[in-house]
Coordinates of C-alpha atoms and ligand atoms in Angstrom, one line a residue:
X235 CA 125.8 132.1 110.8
X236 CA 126.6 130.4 107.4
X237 CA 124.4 126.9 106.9
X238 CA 126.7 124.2 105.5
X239 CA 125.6 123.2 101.9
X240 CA 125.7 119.3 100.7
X241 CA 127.9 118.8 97.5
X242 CA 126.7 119.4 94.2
X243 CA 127.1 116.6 91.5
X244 CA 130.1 117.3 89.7
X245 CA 129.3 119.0 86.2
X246 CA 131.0 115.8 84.1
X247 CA 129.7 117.1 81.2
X248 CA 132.9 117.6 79.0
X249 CA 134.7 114.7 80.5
X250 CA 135.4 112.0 77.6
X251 CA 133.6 108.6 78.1
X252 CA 136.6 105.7 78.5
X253 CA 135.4 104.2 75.5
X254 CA 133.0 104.6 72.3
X255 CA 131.5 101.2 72.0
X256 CA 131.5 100.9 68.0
X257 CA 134.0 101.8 64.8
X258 CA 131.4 103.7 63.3
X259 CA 132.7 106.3 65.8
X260 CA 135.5 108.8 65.5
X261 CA 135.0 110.3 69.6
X262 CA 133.3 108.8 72.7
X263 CA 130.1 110.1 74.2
X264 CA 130.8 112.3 77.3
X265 CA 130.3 110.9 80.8
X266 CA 127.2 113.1 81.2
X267 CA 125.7 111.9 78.1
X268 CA 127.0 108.2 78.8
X269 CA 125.0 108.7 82.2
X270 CA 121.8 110.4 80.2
X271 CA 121.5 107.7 77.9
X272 CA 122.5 104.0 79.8
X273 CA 119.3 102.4 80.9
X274 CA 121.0 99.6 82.8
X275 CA 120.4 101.1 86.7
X276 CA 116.9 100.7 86.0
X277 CA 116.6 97.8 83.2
X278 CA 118.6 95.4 85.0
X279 CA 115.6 94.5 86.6
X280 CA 114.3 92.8 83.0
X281 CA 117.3 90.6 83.1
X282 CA 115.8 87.1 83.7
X283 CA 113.2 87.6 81.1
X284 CA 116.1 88.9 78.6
X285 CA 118.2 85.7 79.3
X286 CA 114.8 83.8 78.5
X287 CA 113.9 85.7 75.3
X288 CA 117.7 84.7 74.2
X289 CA 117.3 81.4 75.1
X290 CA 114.3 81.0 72.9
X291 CA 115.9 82.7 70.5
X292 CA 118.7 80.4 70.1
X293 CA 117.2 77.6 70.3
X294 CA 115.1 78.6 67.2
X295 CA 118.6 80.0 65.2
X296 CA 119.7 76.3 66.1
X297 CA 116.8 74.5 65.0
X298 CA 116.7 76.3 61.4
X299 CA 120.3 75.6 60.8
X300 CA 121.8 79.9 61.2
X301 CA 124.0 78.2 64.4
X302 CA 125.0 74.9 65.1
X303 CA 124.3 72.8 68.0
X304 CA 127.6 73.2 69.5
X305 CA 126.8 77.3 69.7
X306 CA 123.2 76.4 71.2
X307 CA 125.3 74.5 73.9
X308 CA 127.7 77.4 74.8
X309 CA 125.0 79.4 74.9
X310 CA 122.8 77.8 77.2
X311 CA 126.0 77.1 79.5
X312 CA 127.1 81.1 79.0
X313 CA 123.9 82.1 80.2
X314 CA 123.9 79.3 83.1
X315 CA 126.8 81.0 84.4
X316 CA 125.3 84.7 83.8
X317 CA 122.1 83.5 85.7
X318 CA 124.0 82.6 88.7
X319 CA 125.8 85.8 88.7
X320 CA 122.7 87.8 88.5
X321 CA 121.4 85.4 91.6
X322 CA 124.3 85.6 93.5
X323 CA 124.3 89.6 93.1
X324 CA 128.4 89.1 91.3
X325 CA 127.6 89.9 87.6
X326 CA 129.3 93.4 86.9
X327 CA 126.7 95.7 85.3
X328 CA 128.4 98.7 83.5
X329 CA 127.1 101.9 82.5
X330 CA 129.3 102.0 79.2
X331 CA 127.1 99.0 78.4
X332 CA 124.1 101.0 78.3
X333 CA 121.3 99.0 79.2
X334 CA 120.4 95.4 80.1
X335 CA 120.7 93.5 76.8
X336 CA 124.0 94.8 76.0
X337 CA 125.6 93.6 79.6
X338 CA 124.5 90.5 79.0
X339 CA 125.4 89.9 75.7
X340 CA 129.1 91.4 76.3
X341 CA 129.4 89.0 79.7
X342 CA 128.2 85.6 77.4
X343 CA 130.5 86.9 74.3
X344 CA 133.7 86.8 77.5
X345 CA 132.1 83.8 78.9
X346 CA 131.9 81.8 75.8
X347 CA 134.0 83.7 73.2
X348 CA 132.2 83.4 69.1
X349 CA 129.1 81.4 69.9
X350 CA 128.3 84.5 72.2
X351 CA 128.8 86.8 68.9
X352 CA 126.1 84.5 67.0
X353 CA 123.5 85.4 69.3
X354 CA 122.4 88.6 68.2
X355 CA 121.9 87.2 64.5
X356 CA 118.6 87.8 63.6
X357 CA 117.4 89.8 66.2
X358 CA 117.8 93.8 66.9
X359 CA 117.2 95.2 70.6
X360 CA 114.4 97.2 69.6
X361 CA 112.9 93.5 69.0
X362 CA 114.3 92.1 72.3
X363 CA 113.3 94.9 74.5
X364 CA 109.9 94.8 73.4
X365 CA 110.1 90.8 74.1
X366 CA 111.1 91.6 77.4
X367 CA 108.7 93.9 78.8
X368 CA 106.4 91.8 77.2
X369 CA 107.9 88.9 79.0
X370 CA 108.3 90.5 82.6
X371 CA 104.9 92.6 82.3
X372 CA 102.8 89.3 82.0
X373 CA 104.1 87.3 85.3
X374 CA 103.2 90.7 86.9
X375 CA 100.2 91.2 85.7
X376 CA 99.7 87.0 86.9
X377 CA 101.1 88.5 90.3
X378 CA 98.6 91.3 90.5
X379 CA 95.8 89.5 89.9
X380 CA 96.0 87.2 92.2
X381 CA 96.9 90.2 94.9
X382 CA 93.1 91.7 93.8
X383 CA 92.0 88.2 94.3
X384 CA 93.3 88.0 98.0
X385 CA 91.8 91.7 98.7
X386 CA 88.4 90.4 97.5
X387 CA 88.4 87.4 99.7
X388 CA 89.6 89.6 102.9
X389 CA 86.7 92.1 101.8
X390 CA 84.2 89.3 101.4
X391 CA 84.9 87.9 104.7
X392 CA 84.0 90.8 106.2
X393 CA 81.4 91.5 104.4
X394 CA 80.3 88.0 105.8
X395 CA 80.4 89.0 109.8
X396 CA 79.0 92.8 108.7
X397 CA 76.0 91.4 106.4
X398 CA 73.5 92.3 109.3
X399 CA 75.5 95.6 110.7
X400 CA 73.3 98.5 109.7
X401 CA 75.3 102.1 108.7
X402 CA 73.7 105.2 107.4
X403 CA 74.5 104.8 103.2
X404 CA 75.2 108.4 102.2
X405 CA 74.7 110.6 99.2
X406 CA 76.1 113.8 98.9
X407 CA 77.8 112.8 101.9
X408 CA 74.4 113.5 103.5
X409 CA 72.6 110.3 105.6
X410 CA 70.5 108.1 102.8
X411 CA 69.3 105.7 103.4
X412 CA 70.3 102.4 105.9
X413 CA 72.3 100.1 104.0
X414 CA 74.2 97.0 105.1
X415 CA 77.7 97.5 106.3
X416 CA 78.3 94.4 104.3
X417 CA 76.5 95.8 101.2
X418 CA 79.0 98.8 101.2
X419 CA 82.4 96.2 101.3
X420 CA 80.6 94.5 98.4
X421 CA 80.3 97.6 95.9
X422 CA 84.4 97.5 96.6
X423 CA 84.0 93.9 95.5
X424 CA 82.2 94.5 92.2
X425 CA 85.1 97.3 91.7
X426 CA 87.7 95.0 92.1
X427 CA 86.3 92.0 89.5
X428 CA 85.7 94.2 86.8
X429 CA 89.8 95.6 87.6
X430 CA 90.9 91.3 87.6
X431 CA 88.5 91.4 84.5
X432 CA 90.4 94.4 83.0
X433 CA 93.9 93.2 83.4
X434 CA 93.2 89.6 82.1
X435 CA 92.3 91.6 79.0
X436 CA 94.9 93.4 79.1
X437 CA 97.3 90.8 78.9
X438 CA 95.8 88.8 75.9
X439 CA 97.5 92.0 74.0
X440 CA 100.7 91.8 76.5
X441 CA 101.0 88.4 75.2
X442 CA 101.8 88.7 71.7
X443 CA 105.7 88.1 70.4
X444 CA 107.7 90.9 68.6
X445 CA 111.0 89.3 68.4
X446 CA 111.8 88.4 64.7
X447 CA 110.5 91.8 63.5
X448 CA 114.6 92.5 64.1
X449 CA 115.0 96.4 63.8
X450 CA 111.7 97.2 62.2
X451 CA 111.9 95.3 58.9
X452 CA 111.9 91.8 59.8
X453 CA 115.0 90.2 58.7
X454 CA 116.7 87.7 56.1
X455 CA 117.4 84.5 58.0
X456 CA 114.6 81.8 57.8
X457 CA 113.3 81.8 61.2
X458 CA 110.3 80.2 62.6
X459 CA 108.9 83.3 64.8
X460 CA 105.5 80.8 65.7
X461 CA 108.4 78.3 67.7
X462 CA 109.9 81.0 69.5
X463 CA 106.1 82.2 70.3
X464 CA 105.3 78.6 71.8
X465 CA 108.8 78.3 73.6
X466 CA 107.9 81.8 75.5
X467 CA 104.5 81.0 76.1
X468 CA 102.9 84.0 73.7
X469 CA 99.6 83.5 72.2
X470 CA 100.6 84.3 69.2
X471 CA 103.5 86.9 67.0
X472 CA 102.9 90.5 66.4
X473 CA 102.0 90.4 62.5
X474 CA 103.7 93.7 61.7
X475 CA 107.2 94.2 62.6
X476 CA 107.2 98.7 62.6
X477 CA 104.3 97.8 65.1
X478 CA 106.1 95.3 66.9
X479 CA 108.9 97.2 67.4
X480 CA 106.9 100.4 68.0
X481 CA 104.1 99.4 70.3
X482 CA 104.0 99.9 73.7
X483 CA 99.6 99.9 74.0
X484 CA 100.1 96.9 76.2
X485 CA 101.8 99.3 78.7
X486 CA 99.6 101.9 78.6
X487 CA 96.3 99.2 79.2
X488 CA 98.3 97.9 82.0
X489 CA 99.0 101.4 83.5
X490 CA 95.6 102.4 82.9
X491 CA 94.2 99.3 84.8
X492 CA 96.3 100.0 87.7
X493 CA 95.6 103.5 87.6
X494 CA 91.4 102.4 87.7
X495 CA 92.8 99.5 90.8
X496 CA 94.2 102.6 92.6
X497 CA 91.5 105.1 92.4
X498 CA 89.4 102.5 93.8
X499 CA 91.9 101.6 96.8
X500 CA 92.0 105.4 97.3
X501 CA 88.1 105.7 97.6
X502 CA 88.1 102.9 99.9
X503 CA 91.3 104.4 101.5
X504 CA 88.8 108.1 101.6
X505 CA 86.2 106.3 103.4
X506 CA 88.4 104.5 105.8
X507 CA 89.7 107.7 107.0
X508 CA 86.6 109.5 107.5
X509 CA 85.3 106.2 109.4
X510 CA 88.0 106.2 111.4
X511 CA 87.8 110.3 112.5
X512 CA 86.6 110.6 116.1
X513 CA 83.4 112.7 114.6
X514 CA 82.5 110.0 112.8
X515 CA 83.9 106.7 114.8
X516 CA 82.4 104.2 112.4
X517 CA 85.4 102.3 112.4
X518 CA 89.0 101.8 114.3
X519 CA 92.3 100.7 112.6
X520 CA 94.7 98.1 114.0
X521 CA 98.1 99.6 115.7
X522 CA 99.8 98.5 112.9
X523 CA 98.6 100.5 110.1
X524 CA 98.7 103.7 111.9
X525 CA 101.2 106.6 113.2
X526 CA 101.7 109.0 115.7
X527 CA 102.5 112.8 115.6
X528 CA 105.7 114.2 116.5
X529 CA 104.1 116.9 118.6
X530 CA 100.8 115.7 119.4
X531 CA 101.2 112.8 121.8
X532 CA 97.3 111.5 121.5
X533 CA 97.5 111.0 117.8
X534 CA 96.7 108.0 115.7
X535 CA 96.6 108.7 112.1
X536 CA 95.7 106.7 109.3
X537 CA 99.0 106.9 107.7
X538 CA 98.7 103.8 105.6
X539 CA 95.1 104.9 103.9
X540 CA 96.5 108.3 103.3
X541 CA 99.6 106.7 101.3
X542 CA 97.3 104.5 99.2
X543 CA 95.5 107.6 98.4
X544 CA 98.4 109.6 98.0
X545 CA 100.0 107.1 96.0
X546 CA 97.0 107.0 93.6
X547 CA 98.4 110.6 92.1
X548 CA 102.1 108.8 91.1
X549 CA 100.3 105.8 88.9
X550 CA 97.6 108.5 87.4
X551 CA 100.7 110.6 86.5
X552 CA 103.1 107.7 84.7
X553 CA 99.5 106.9 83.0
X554 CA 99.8 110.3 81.5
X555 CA 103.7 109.9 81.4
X556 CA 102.9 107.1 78.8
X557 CA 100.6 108.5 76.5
X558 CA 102.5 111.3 76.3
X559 CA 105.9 109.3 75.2
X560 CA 104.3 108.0 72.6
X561 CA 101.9 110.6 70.9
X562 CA 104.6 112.1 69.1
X563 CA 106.2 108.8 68.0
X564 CA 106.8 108.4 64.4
X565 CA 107.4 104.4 63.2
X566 CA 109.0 102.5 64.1
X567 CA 111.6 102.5 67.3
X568 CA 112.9 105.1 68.8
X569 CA 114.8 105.8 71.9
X570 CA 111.8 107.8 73.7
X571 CA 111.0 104.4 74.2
X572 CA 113.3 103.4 76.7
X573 CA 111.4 106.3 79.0
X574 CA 108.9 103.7 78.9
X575 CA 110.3 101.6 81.7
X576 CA 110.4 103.7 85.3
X577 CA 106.8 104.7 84.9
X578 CA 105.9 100.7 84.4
X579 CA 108.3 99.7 87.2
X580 CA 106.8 101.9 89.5
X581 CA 103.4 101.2 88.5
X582 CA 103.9 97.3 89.4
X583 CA 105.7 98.2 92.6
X584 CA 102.9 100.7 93.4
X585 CA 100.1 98.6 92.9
X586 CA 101.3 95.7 94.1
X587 CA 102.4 97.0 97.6
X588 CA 99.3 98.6 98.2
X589 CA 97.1 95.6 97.1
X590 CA 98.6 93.6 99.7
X591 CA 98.7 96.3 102.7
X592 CA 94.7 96.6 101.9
X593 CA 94.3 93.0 101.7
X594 CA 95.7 92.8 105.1
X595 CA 94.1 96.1 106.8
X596 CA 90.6 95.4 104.9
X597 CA 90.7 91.9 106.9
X598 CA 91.5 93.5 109.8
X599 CA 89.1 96.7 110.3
X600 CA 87.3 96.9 113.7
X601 CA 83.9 98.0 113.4
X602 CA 81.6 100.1 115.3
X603 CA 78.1 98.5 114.5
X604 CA 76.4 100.8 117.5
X605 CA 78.1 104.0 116.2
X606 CA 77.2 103.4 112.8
X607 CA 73.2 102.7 114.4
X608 CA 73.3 105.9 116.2
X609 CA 74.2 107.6 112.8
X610 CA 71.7 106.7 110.9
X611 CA 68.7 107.2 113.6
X612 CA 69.7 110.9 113.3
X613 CA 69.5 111.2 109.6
X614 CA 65.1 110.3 108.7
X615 CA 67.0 107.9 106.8
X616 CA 63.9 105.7 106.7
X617 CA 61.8 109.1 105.4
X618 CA 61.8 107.0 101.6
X619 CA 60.1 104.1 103.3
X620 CA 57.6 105.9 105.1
X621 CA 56.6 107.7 101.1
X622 CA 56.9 103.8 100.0
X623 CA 54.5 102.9 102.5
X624 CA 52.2 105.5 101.6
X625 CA 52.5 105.2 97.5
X626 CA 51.5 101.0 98.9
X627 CA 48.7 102.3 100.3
X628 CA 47.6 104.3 97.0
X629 CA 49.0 107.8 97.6
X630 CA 50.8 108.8 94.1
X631 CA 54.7 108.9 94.8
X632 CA 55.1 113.4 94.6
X633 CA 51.9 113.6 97.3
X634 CA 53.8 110.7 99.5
X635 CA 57.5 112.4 98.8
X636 CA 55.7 116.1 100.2
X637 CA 53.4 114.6 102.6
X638 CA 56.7 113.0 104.4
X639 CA 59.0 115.7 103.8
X640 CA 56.4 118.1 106.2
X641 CA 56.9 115.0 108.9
X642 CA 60.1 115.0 108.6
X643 CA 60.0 118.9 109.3
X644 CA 57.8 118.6 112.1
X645 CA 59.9 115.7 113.3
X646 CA 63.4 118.0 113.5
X647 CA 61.3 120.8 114.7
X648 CA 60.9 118.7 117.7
X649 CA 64.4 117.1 117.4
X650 CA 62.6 113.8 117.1
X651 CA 63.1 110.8 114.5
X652 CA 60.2 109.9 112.8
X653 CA 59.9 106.8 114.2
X654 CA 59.7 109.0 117.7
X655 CA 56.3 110.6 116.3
X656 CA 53.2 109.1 117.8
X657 CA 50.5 107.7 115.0
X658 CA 47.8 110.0 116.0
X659 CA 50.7 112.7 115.3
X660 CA 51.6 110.7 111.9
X661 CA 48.4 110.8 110.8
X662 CA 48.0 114.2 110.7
X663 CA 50.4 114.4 107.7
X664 CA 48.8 111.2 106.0
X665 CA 45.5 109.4 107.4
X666 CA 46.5 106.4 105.1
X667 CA 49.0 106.0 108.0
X668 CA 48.0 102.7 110.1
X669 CA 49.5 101.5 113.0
X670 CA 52.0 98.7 110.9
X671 CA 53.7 102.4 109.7
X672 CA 56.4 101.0 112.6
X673 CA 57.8 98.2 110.9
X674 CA 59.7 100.3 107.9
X675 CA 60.5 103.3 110.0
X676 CA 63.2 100.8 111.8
X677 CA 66.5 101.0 109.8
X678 CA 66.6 96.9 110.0
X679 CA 63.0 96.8 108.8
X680 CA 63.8 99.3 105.9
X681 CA 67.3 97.4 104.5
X682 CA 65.4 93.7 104.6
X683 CA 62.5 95.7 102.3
X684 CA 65.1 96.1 99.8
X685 CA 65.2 92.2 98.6
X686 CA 66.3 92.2 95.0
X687 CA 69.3 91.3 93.1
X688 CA 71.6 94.4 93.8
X689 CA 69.6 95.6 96.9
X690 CA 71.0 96.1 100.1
X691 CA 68.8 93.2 102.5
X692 CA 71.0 91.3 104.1
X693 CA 69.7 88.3 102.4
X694 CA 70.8 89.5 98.8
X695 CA 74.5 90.8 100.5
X696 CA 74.8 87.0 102.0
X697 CA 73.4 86.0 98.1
X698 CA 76.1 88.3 96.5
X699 CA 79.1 87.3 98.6
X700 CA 78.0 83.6 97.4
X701 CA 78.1 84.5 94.3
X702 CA 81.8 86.1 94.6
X703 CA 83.2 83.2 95.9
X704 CA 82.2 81.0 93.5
X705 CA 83.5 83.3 90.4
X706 CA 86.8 83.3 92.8
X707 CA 86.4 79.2 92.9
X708 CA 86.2 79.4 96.5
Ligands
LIG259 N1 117.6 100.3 76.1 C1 116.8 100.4 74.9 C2 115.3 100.6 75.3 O1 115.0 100.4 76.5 C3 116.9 99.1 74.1 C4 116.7 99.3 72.6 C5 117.7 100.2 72.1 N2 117.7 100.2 70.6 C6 118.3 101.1 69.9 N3 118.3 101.0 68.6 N4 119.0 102.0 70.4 O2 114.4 100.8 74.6

């Protein structure tokens, strides 16, 4: 029996383009290198903040004398009309165009005839593009942080009901020591400011202005690059146009923040999992986050976790995608560049999605205090206290470390806690044992003992979460 195949793509690749776009040409690009080389499926989506860069950029050519005020005026109305279009989901974008700018440009030059053809004086598109990204890459950035700031809220709330839940803290994946439930959310809280911290850097270099560098040279007409900086909002201009043109570090910090954001989702998204694995049962997952098996009819799964993790691999890979564009880049522009788009796109989309699914899950776990209990009474995690106690009591720290670690042998010998041992029993290991030896062998007593800045008493958690909210002004 013969499997029906789908269609291949037709091979196009010696079919003439309608059209080469310039005299300077003698025969049109093929379709399949027309297809290869357009940008626009993708770069469309930078299409309000190249109407915005043009703007700004008019207004300046207008304000120096290089068009008149009647030219500013068609413009502004051209790109009026083109705004709508975009909104409205009419404006025609063409492949022969190539990429963004060009579709525009073409649709104000029909709109508004010789005007339209003034606007490009001045100005290249290796100048513009850079503009844009620039443009679009810093409301994002403005998006995404205030995404981390709703995931650190959600996390500090419950960190709030969960400061006095006790859990087994782990190294080595091995039972610790007992920490506060709500001491473990807040290490994700730490994680998260210094990634808010990290992208507010970030965009002081995202928001520097390239346009008037032109093509990599600067260029001959007296414009005032420091106006069309203030208009857009930049900080400042880039001071060297090859650079201008050129750079695309602002990216690669960007991608490299997100990529630091998602490996700490997918640690958090790791430890949800295991939590939530019946072995473990620290934690449950609301219905919503969650998906069944095909085959096996009991399953919940932790579907959305898993993604987050999952999705951790595509922003590490367009980090690497990035650096890897531009290493072999010589100055200034070239069209490697335009490669540097999908990988930021996807980035932004990435992150952003899965900042606001964890916001919501992280507000929404439902915890197993008793579970998490029962774990740490069967790991001696209070075995460090008990050498603490000891070392208070003038033993040196190595005889107190020994002297417990044969307790806690004896202890698992008689599958006992150490807590379970009597004191005559205790004493045998230490006689410096007294009968207050009960207070730090609880898991409660053991976290309050730990009452410094950075220590896991619940009083310091219930200090720390203060001291979040006020850096988030809440
Ligand atoms: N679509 C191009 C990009 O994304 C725009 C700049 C093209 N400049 C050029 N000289 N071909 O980078």
């Amino acid at each position: 029996m013969s499997i029906p195949q789908p269609p291949t793509s037709p091979d196009t690749s010696d079919i003439p383009a309608a059209k080469a776009w310039s005299g300077r040409f003698s025969e049109p690009v093929t379709e399949l290198v027309k297809r290869f080389t357009a940008s626009v499926t993708f770069d469309k989506r930078l299409a309000y903040a190249d109407i915005q860069g043009s703007l700004a950029h008019a207004a300046m050519l207008a304000r120096v004398g290089v068009i008149s005020p009647a030219d500013l005026a068609d413009i502004n109305r051209g790109m009026a009309i083109i705004r709508q279009e975009i909104d409205a989901g009419t404006f025609d974008w063409d492949l022969a165009r190539e990429d963004v700018h060009m579709n525009i440009e073409a649709r104000l030059i029909t709109l508004i005839g010789d005007a339209g053809k003034r606007l490009h004086t001045g100005r290249s598109r290796n100048d513009q593009v850079a503009t844009d990204i620039r443009l679009w890459l810093r409301d994002e950035i403005d998006m995404i942080t205030e995404r981390l700031r709703s995931l650190q809220l959600a996390l500090l709330d419950m960190a709030e009901k969960h400061a006095d839940t006790i859990m087994p803290g782990f190294t080595h994946l091995q039972v610790a020591q007992p920490i506060s439930f709500g001491h473990h959310l807040m290490a994700y809280v730490e994680m998260l400011s210094r990634d808010e911290a990290r992208l507010d850097d970030c965009r002081k270099r995202v928001n520097r202005l390239p346009l008037g560098a032109a093509a990599l040279a600067g260029t001959s007409y007296p414009i005032d690059r420091d106006n069309v900086a203030q208009t857009l909002g930049f900080d400042g201009v880039c001071e060297n146009s090859l650079d201008a043109v050129s750079d695309r570090d602002f990216a690669i910090e960007f991608v490299s923040a997100a990529a630091l954001i998602m490996t700490h989702l997918s640690r958090f998204s790791e430890e949800l999992i295991s939590w939530m694995s019946q072995s473990v049962a620290f934690i449950d997952l609301p219905d919503r986050f969650c998906y069944s098996s095909s085959i096996m009819p009991q399953k919940k799964n932790p579907d959305v976790p898993e993604l987050i993790r999952g999705k951790t691999g595509r922003v590490n890979g367009h980090l690497v995608a990035l650096l890897t564009l531009m290493k072999g880049q010589p100055l200034a522009y070239n069209k490697d560049n335009q490669e540097d788009k999908e990988p930021l796109f996807d980035t932004v989309d990435t992150v952003r999605d899965s900042l606001t699914i964890m916001a919501d899950l992280a507000a929404n776990i439902i915890v197993r205090p008793e579970n998490m209990r029962a774990a740490v009474m069967k790991g001696f995690a209070t075995a460090t206290d008990l050498a603490d106690y000891l070392v208070k009591k003038g033993l040196a720290f190595r005889d107190a470390h020994e002297a417990v670690a044969t307790a806690v042998r004896a202890a698992a010998e008689s599958s006992r806690g150490l807590e379970e041992l009597s004191l005559d029993e205790l004493r045998k290991f230490s006689p410096l044992v007294g009968d207050d030896v009960y207070l730090v062998l609880t898991p409660e007593g053991s976290a309050a003992l730990r009452n410094h800045i950075g220590g896991t008493a619940p009083e310091q958690v219930r200090a720390a979460i203060s001291r979040a909210r006020n850096r988030l002004g809440q």
